[in-house]
Coordinates of C-alpha atoms and ligand atoms in Angstrom, one line a residue:
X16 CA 39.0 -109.3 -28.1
X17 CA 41.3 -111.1 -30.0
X18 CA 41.0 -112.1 -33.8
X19 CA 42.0 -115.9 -35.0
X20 CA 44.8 -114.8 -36.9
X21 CA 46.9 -113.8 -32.9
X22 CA 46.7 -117.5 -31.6
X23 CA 49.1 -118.4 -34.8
X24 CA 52.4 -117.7 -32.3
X25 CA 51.2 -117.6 -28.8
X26 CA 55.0 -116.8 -26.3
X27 CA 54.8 -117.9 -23.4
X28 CA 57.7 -116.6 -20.9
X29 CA 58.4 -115.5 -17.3
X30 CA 61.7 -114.4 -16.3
X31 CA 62.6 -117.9 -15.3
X32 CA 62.4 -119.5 -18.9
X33 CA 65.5 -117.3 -20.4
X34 CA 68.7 -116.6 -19.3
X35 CA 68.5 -113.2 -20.9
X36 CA 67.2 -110.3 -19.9
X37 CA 63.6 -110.5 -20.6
X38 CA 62.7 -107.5 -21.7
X39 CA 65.1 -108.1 -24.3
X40 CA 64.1 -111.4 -24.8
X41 CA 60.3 -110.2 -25.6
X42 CA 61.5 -107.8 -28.0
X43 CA 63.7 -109.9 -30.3
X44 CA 60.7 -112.2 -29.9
X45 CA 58.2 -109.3 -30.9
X46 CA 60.8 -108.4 -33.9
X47 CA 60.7 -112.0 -35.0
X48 CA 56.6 -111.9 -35.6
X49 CA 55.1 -113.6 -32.5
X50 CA 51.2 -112.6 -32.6
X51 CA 50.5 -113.1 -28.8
X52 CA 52.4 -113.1 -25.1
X53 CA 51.4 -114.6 -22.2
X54 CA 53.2 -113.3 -18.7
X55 CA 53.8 -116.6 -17.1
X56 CA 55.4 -115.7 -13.5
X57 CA 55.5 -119.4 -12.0
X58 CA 57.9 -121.7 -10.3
X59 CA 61.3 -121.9 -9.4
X60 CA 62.4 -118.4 -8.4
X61 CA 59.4 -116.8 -10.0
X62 CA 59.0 -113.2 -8.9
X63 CA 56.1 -112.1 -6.5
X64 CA 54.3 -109.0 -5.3
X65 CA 55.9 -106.0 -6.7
X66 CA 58.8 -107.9 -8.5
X67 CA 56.3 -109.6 -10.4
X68 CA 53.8 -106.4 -11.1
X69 CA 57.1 -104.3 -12.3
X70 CA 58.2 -107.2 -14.8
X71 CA 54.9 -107.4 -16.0
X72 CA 54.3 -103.8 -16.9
X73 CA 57.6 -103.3 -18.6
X74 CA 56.8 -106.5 -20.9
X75 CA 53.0 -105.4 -21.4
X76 CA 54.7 -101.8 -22.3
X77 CA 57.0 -103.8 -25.0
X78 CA 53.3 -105.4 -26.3
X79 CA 51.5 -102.7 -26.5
X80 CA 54.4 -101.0 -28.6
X81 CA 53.9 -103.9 -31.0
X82 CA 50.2 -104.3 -31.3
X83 CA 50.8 -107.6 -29.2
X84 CA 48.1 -108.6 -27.2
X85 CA 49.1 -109.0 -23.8
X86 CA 47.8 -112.0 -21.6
X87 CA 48.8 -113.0 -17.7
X88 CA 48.7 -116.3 -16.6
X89 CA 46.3 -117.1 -13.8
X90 CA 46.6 -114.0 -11.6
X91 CA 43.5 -112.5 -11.5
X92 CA 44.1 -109.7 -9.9
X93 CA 47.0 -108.7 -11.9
X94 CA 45.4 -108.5 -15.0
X95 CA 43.0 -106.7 -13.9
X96 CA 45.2 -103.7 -12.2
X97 CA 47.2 -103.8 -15.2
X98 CA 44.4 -104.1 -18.0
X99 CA 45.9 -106.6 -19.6
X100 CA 44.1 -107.8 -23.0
X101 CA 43.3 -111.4 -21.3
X102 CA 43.9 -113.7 -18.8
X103 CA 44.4 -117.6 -19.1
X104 CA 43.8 -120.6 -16.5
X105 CA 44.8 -123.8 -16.3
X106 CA 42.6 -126.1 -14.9
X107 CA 43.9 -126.1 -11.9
X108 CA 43.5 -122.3 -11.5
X109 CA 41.0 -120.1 -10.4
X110 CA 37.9 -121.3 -11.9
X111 CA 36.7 -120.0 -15.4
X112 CA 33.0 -119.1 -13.8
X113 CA 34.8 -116.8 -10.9
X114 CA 37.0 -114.8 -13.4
X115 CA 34.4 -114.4 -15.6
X116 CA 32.5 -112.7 -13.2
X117 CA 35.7 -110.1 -12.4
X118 CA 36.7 -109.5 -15.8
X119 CA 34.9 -107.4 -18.2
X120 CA 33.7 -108.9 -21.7
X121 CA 36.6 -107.4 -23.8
X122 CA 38.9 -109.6 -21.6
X123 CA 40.5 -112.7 -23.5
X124 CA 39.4 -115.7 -21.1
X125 CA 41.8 -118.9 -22.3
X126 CA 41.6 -122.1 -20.6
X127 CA 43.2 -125.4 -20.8
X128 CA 41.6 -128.3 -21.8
X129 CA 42.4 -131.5 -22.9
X130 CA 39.3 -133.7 -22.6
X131 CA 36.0 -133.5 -24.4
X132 CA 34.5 -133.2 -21.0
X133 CA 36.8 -130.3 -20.3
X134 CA 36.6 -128.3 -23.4
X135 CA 32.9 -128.2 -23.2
X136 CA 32.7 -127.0 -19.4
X137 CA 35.2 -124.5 -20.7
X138 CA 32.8 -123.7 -23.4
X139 CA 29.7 -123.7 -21.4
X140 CA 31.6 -121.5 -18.8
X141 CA 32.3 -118.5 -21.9
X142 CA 36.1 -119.4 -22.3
X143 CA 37.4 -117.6 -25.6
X144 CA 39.6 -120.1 -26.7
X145 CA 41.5 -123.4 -25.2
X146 CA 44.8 -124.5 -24.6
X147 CA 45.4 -128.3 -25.4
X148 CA 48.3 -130.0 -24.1
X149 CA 50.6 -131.4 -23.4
X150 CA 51.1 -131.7 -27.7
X151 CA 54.6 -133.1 -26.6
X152 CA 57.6 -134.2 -24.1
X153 CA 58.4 -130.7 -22.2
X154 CA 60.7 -130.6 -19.1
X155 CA 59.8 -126.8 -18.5
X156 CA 56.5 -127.1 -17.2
X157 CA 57.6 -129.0 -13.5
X158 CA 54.5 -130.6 -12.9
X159 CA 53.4 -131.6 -17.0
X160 CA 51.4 -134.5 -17.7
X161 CA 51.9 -136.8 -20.4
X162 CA 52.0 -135.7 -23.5
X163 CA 48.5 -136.1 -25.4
X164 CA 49.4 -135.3 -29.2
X165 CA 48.1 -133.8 -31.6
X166 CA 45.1 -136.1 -32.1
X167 CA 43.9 -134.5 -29.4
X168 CA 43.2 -131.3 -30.8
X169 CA 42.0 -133.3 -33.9
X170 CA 39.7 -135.2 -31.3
X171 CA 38.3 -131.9 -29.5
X172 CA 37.1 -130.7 -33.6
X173 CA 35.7 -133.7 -34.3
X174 CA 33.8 -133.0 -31.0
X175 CA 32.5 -129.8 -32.5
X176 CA 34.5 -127.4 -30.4
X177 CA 35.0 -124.4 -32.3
X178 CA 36.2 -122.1 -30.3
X179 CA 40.3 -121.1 -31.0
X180 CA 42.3 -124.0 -30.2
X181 CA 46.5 -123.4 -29.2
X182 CA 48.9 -126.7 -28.6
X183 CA 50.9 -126.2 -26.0
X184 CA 54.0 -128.2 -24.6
X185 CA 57.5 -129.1 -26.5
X186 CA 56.2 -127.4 -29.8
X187 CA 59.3 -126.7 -32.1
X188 CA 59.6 -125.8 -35.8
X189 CA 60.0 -129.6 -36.3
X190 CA 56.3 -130.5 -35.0
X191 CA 54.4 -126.9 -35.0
X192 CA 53.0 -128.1 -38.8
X193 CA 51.7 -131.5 -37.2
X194 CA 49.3 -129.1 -34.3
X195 CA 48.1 -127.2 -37.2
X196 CA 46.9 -129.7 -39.6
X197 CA 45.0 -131.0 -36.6
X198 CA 43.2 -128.3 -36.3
X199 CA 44.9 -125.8 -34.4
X200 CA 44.7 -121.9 -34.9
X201 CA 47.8 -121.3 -33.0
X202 CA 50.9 -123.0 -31.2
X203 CA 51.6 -121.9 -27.7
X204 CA 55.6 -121.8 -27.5
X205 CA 57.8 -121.4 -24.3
X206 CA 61.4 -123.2 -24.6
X207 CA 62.0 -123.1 -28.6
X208 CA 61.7 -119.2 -28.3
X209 CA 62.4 -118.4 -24.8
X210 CA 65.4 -120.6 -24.5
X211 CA 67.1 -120.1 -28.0
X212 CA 70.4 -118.2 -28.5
X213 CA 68.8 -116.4 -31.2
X214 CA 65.2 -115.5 -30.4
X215 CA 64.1 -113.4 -33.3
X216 CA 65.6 -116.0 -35.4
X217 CA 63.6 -118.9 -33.9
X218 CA 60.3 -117.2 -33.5
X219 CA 60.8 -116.1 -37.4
X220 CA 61.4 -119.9 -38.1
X221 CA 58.2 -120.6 -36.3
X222 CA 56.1 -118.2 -38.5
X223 CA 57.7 -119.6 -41.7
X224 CA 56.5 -123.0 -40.6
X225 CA 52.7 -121.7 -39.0
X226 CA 52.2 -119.5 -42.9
Ligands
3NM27 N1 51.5 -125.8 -20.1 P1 57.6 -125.6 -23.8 S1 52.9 -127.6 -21.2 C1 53.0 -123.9 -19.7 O1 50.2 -128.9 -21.0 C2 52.7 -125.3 -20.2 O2 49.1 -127.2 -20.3 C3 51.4 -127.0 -20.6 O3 56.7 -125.1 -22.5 C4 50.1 -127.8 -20.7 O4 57.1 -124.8 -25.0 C5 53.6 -126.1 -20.8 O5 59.0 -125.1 -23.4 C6 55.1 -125.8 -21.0 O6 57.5 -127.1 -23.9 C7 55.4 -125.4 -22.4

């Protein structure tokens, strides 16, 4: 299970967020103090079937090197052949109650929520923590809602959710601060690391900002 203190700098990346290699991408992003990573495999020229499962054990390898906890995005079935530490689902995704029943209770179960009504299902279902967005504008998520702010996060508190709450969606150094007064406990980050020309640099920036 994971502690509080690994949502503070939750990466996001597949190999379709970074024009680098991204092997080498996670481990500048490792050496520049990200406390979670979450293999994200999806859209445009994402990799499948045994593309995808050999990418994802050579990050998870990098992870586990680090003390990283390593998280897959929706596929089920992958983190279970590959033991990752969790698995997150958007609400679109396979439904919390059916993963729950396939993963074992030191699996990390994440789920994003963005409504009362939605965090309390998520709740009710045994979800582990939330993922709240979108905070802000992103363009790398294709089919992103509008964004919802902050004040959402500060609206699911005052709602008494307590479980471990990331923002997610165009989070940068310049508005990471404005998630965690809310009431965040982390700041889920694809672009502002992924994207950078010097990733240990920006993810170091990041946990300056997050202290
Ligand atoms: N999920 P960036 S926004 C993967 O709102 C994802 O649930 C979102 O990428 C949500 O940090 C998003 O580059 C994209 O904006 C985050």
């Amino acid at each position: 299970m994971m502690n509080k203190e690994q949502y503070l700098l939750y990466f996001i990346m597949g190999s379709n967020n970074t024009d680098k290699d991204p092997e080498e991408a996670l481990r500048e992003a490792v050496q520049g103090g990200i406390t979670c990573f979450q293999f994200r495999e999806k859209g445009e020229d994402a990799r499948e079937a045994s593309g995808k499962k050999e990418l994802a054990q050579r990050l998870q390898v990098i992870c586990r090197e680090a003390g990283v906890p390593f998280i897959v995005n929706d596929d089920v079935d992958l983190a279970l052949e590959l033991g990752a530490d969790g698995i997150h689902a958007g609400q679109e995704d396979t439904p919390l109650r059916d993963i729950k029943k396939r993963c074992s209770g030191s699996m990390t179960v994440g789920v994003s929520a963005k409504t009362k009504a939605e965090a309390e299902q998520a709740v009710q279902d045994g979800a582990d923590y939330l993922g709240a967005g979108p905070m802000f504008a992103t363009s790398t998520k294709e089919d992103a809602e509008a964004p919802v702010g902050p004040e959402t996060v500060r609206m699911l508190r005052q709602s008494g959710i307590t479980l471990p709450i990331v923002g997610i969606g165009g989070i940068g150094t310049e508005n990471a601060a404005s998630v965690m007064e809310a009431g965040a406990d982390g700041v889920s980050v694809i672009s502002a690391i992924s994207r950078a020309p010097d990733i240990q640099q920006a993810a170091q920036s990041l946990r300056n900002v997050l202290r």
